[in-house]
Amino acid sequence: MQVKITGKTKVTGIFGYPVGHSLSPAMHNAAFKSLGLDYCYLPFPVRPEHLHEAVKAIRALSLRGVNVTVPHKEKVIPLLDETDEEASFIGAVNTIVNTNGKLAGYNTDGRGFMRSLSEKGISPSDKDILVIGAGGASRAISYYLCKRSRSVTIYNRTVKRAKKLARDLNKLYKNVSAQESFPNIQEFHIIINATSLGLKKEDPAPFDTSMLKRTQIVYDLIYKKTRLIKEASRMGCKALDGSGMLLWQGMLAFELWTGRKPPREIMSKALRSTHQ
Ligand code: ATR
């Protein structure tokens, strides 16, 4: 998928290290092309020690904006001119917008997750939700889930981290609790894996899936058919992988840079064809 470069092309891209595996260039360039927008999206492998210079280069080179991924999502915050409420709470930025040299940081992960739920016809209201994990991904989704659901329970291998997240969320909402031991899975309507367990092929599911009921919804934020997804499907549950969240966080970033409605089908197709 080649985009046409002109003297006026607005440049966007992704800062990460490594970035070689990123599916975002294919997704965004396909979207720019399909709408005839004079934009392009490039991978920028930014070593940790060069992050400061790379952020300055957004202004110096008049980039329109960038996505930010591992390992820069947290460290980039103090280098920006402003950060929105969501990104400040999460403590991580995944999208930067450059408006005449002023750099604003956003985090589109949580909103992307919620949009992926709603497009599947799933509403968290009146539901009890279990979030497994208390890292960056968990913070991003829990921030929205506790706003919209009846209750959110957080379980994490490191209990201290789950308690800290629950404490932070309860300053905003009052429906969050942290569990010290793994809770009874059957008490929840929606169960979400927000840990990195499942990234490796040999990883086990994060809990005993034989306890699942077919009325339960299982969402794995990992963009793969993990063991959890396979086992939950086998148990008759509605099982969602991280592809919807990946797509929607990208669509929201696209909208921030271009002000245009992102072409969902084009972006989804580009993701699927790149991720073989
Ligand atoms: P991300 O930004 O993707 O959320 P992170 O902030 O490093 O990444 O968080 C990773 C999450 O996966 C954490 O909740 C981590 O648990 P700990 O806080 O106990 O480290 C969880 N995790 C990683 N490997 C795990 C494993 N083998 N078993 C259970 N949880 C695991």
Short mmCIF file of N, CA, C and O in Angstrom, two decimals, residues 116-174:
data_model
loop_
_atom_site.label_atom_id
_atom_site.label_comp_id
_atom_site.label_asym_id
_atom_site.label_seq_id
_atom_site.Cartn_x
_atom_site.Cartn_y
_atom_site.Cartn_z
N SER A 116 -15.14 -0.63 21.09
CA SER A 116 -15.14 -2.00 20.57
C SER A 116 -16.21 -2.84 21.26
O SER A 116 -16.81 -3.71 20.65
N LEU A 117 -16.47 -2.55 22.53
CA LEU A 117 -17.56 -3.26 23.23
C LEU A 117 -18.90 -2.86 22.63
O LEU A 117 -19.74 -3.70 22.32
N SER A 118 -19.10 -1.55 22.48
CA SER A 118 -20.44 -1.11 22.06
C SER A 118 -20.73 -1.55 20.63
O SER A 118 -21.87 -1.85 20.30
N GLU A 119 -19.72 -1.63 19.78
CA GLU A 119 -20.03 -2.08 18.41
C GLU A 119 -20.38 -3.58 18.37
O GLU A 119 -20.92 -4.06 17.39
N LYS A 120 -20.05 -4.28 19.44
CA LYS A 120 -20.47 -5.69 19.52
C LYS A 120 -21.81 -5.81 20.26
O LYS A 120 -22.23 -6.91 20.64
N GLY A 121 -22.41 -4.67 20.56
CA GLY A 121 -23.71 -4.67 21.23
C GLY A 121 -23.62 -4.99 22.71
O GLY A 121 -24.60 -5.41 23.32
N ILE A 122 -22.44 -4.78 23.31
CA ILE A 122 -22.26 -5.08 24.74
C ILE A 122 -22.26 -3.78 25.53
O ILE A 122 -21.43 -2.90 25.27
N SER A 123 -23.17 -3.69 26.47
CA SER A 123 -23.20 -2.51 27.33
C SER A 123 -22.76 -2.92 28.73
O SER A 123 -23.30 -3.86 29.31
N PRO A 124 -21.80 -2.21 29.33
CA PRO A 124 -21.34 -2.61 30.67
C PRO A 124 -22.28 -2.16 31.79
O PRO A 124 -22.10 -2.58 32.93
N SER A 125 -23.27 -1.33 31.47
CA SER A 125 -24.12 -0.82 32.56
C SER A 125 -24.88 -1.99 33.20
O SER A 125 -25.26 -2.95 32.51
N ASP A 126 -25.07 -1.93 34.51
CA ASP A 126 -25.70 -3.01 35.28
C ASP A 126 -24.89 -4.31 35.25
O ASP A 126 -25.45 -5.39 35.47
N LYS A 127 -23.63 -4.22 34.93
CA LYS A 127 -22.82 -5.45 34.89
C LYS A 127 -21.69 -5.38 35.92
O LYS A 127 -21.19 -4.31 36.25
N ASP A 128 -21.35 -6.57 36.42
CA ASP A 128 -20.22 -6.69 37.33
C ASP A 128 -19.04 -7.22 36.52
O ASP A 128 -19.17 -8.23 35.82
N ILE A 129 -17.94 -6.50 36.64
CA ILE A 129 -16.82 -6.78 35.73
C ILE A 129 -15.56 -7.15 36.51
O ILE A 129 -15.24 -6.52 37.52
N LEU A 130 -14.89 -8.18 36.02
CA LEU A 130 -13.59 -8.56 36.60
C LEU A 130 -12.49 -8.17 35.63
O LEU A 130 -12.52 -8.56 34.46
N VAL A 131 -11.53 -7.39 36.11
CA VAL A 131 -10.37 -7.03 35.30
C VAL A 131 -9.17 -7.72 35.93
O VAL A 131 -8.86 -7.51 37.10
N ILE A 132 -8.50 -8.56 35.14
CA ILE A 132 -7.30 -9.24 35.63
C ILE A 132 -6.09 -8.47 35.11
O ILE A 132 -5.96 -8.26 33.90
N GLY A 133 -5.26 -8.01 36.04
CA GLY A 133 -4.10 -7.19 35.66
C GLY A 133 -4.27 -5.78 36.20
O GLY A 133 -5.41 -5.31 36.39
N ALA A 134 -3.15 -5.13 36.48
CA ALA A 134 -3.22 -3.76 37.01
C ALA A 134 -2.11 -2.89 36.42
O ALA A 134 -1.64 -1.95 37.05
N GLY A 135 -1.70 -3.20 35.20
CA GLY A 135 -0.69 -2.40 34.51
C GLY A 135 -1.35 -1.29 33.69
O GLY A 135 -2.49 -0.90 33.95
N GLY A 136 -0.63 -0.82 32.69
CA GLY A 136 -1.11 0.31 31.88
C GLY A 136 -2.41 0.00 31.16
O GLY A 136 -3.34 0.82 31.14
N ALA A 137 -2.51 -1.18 30.56
CA ALA A 137 -3.71 -1.53 29.81
C ALA A 137 -4.92 -1.61 30.74
O ALA A 137 -6.01 -1.12 30.41
N SER A 138 -4.71 -2.18 31.91
CA SER A 138 -5.79 -2.29 32.89
C SER A 138 -6.25 -0.91 33.34
O SER A 138 -7.45 -0.63 33.44
N ARG A 139 -5.32 -0.02 33.63
CA ARG A 139 -5.67 1.35 34.04
C ARG A 139 -6.51 2.04 32.98
O ARG A 139 -7.49 2.71 33.27
N ALA A 140 -6.10 1.85 31.71
CA ALA A 140 -6.79 2.53 30.60
C ALA A 140 -8.25 2.09 30.50
O ALA A 140 -9.15 2.91 30.37
N ILE A 141 -8.50 0.79 30.59
CA ILE A 141 -9.88 0.33 30.42
C ILE A 141 -10.70 0.51 31.69
O ILE A 141 -11.87 0.84 31.64
N SER A 142 -10.05 0.32 32.85
CA SER A 142 -10.79 0.42 34.12
C SER A 142 -11.30 1.84 34.34
O SER A 142 -12.37 2.05 34.92
N TYR A 143 -10.54 2.80 33.89
CA TYR A 143 -10.92 4.21 34.00
C TYR A 143 -12.31 4.44 33.39
O TYR A 143 -13.14 5.15 33.93
N TYR A 144 -12.56 3.79 32.26
CA TYR A 144 -13.86 3.93 31.60
C TYR A 144 -14.89 2.96 32.15
O TYR A 144 -16.07 3.29 32.27
N LEU A 145 -14.44 1.73 32.45
CA LEU A 145 -15.39 0.72 32.89
C LEU A 145 -16.08 1.12 34.19
O LEU A 145 -17.28 0.92 34.36
N CYS A 146 -15.34 1.72 35.11
CA CYS A 146 -15.99 2.02 36.40
C CYS A 146 -16.98 3.17 36.24
O CYS A 146 -17.93 3.27 37.01
N LYS A 147 -16.77 3.97 35.22
CA LYS A 147 -17.72 5.05 34.93
C LYS A 147 -19.04 4.47 34.43
O LYS A 147 -20.09 5.02 34.64
N ARG A 148 -18.98 3.35 33.75
CA ARG A 148 -20.14 2.86 33.00
C ARG A 148 -20.75 1.56 33.52
O ARG A 148 -21.80 1.15 33.03
N SER A 149 -20.10 0.90 34.49
CA SER A 149 -20.64 -0.41 34.90
C SER A 149 -21.13 -0.37 36.34
O SER A 149 -20.95 0.63 37.04
N ARG A 150 -21.73 -1.48 36.81
CA ARG A 150 -22.19 -1.52 38.19
C ARG A 150 -21.00 -1.66 39.15
O ARG A 150 -20.89 -0.94 40.13
N SER A 151 -20.11 -2.59 38.84
CA SER A 151 -18.93 -2.74 39.70
C SER A 151 -17.74 -3.24 38.89
O SER A 151 -17.90 -3.91 37.87
N VAL A 152 -16.56 -2.86 39.37
CA VAL A 152 -15.32 -3.35 38.76
C VAL A 152 -14.47 -3.97 39.87
O VAL A 152 -14.24 -3.35 40.91
N THR A 153 -14.07 -5.22 39.65
CA THR A 153 -13.19 -5.91 40.59
C THR A 153 -11.85 -6.10 39.89
O THR A 153 -11.82 -6.54 38.74
N ILE A 154 -10.79 -5.75 40.60
CA ILE A 154 -9.47 -5.89 40.00
C ILE A 154 -8.68 -6.96 40.74
O ILE A 154 -8.59 -6.93 41.97
N TYR A 155 -8.15 -7.89 39.98
CA TYR A 155 -7.25 -8.89 40.57
C TYR A 155 -5.92 -8.79 39.83
O TYR A 155 -5.89 -8.70 38.60
N ASN A 156 -4.83 -8.80 40.57
CA ASN A 156 -3.51 -8.78 39.93
C ASN A 156 -2.55 -9.66 40.72
O ASN A 156 -2.66 -9.78 41.94
N ARG A 157 -1.62 -10.26 39.99
CA ARG A 157 -0.59 -11.10 40.63
C ARG A 157 0.09 -10.34 41.77
O ARG A 157 0.26 -10.86 42.86
N THR A 158 0.45 -9.09 41.51
CA THR A 158 1.03 -8.24 42.56
C THR A 158 -0.11 -7.44 43.18
O THR A 158 -0.62 -6.48 42.59
N VAL A 159 -0.52 -7.87 44.38
CA VAL A 159 -1.73 -7.31 45.00
C VAL A 159 -1.61 -5.80 45.22
O VAL A 159 -2.57 -5.04 45.00
N LYS A 160 -0.42 -5.37 45.61
CA LYS A 160 -0.18 -3.95 45.90
C LYS A 160 -0.59 -3.06 44.72
O LYS A 160 -1.19 -1.99 44.88
N ARG A 161 -0.30 -3.52 43.53
CA ARG A 161 -0.61 -2.75 42.32
C ARG A 161 -2.12 -2.67 42.08
O ARG A 161 -2.65 -1.64 41.68
N ALA A 162 -2.82 -3.79 42.35
CA ALA A 162 -4.28 -3.80 42.19
C ALA A 162 -4.92 -2.85 43.19
O ALA A 162 -5.85 -2.11 42.87
N LYS A 163 -4.40 -2.84 44.42
CA LYS A 163 -4.95 -1.97 45.46
C LYS A 163 -4.74 -0.50 45.11
O LYS A 163 -5.62 0.33 45.31
N LYS A 164 -3.58 -0.21 44.58
CA LYS A 164 -3.27 1.18 44.20
C LYS A 164 -4.23 1.64 43.10
O LYS A 164 -4.78 2.75 43.15
N LEU A 165 -4.47 0.78 42.11
CA LEU A 165 -5.37 1.14 41.02
C LEU A 165 -6.79 1.34 41.55
O LEU A 165 -7.48 2.32 41.20
N ALA A 166 -7.24 0.43 42.40
CA ALA A 166 -8.59 0.55 42.97
C ALA A 166 -8.72 1.84 43.79
O ALA A 166 -9.72 2.55 43.70
N ARG A 167 -7.69 2.16 44.54
CA ARG A 167 -7.70 3.40 45.34
C ARG A 167 -7.80 4.62 44.43
O ARG A 167 -8.61 5.52 44.65
N ASP A 168 -7.01 4.63 43.38
CA ASP A 168 -7.03 5.78 42.44
C ASP A 168 -8.41 5.92 41.79
O ASP A 168 -8.94 7.02 41.66
N LEU A 169 -8.99 4.78 41.40
CA LEU A 169 -10.30 4.82 40.73
C LEU A 169 -11.41 5.23 41.69
O LEU A 169 -12.34 5.95 41.31
N ASN A 170 -11.29 4.78 42.94
CA ASN A 170 -12.34 5.12 43.91
C ASN A 170 -12.34 6.59 44.31
O ASN A 170 -13.29 7.07 44.91
N LYS A 171 -11.29 7.31 43.94
CA LYS A 171 -11.31 8.77 44.14
C LYS A 171 -12.29 9.40 43.14
O LYS A 171 -12.82 10.48 43.36
N LEU A 172 -12.50 8.70 42.03
CA LEU A 172 -13.41 9.22 41.00
C LEU A 172 -14.78 8.56 41.09
O LEU A 172 -15.80 9.19 40.89
N TYR A 173 -14.80 7.25 41.36
CA TYR A 173 -16.04 6.47 41.42
C TYR A 173 -15.97 5.62 42.68
O TYR A 173 -14.91 5.50 43.26
N LYS A 174 -17.08 5.00 43.04
CA LYS A 174 -17.04 4.28 44.32
C LYS A 174 -17.34 2.80 44.14
O LYS A 174 -17.77 2.14 45.06
#
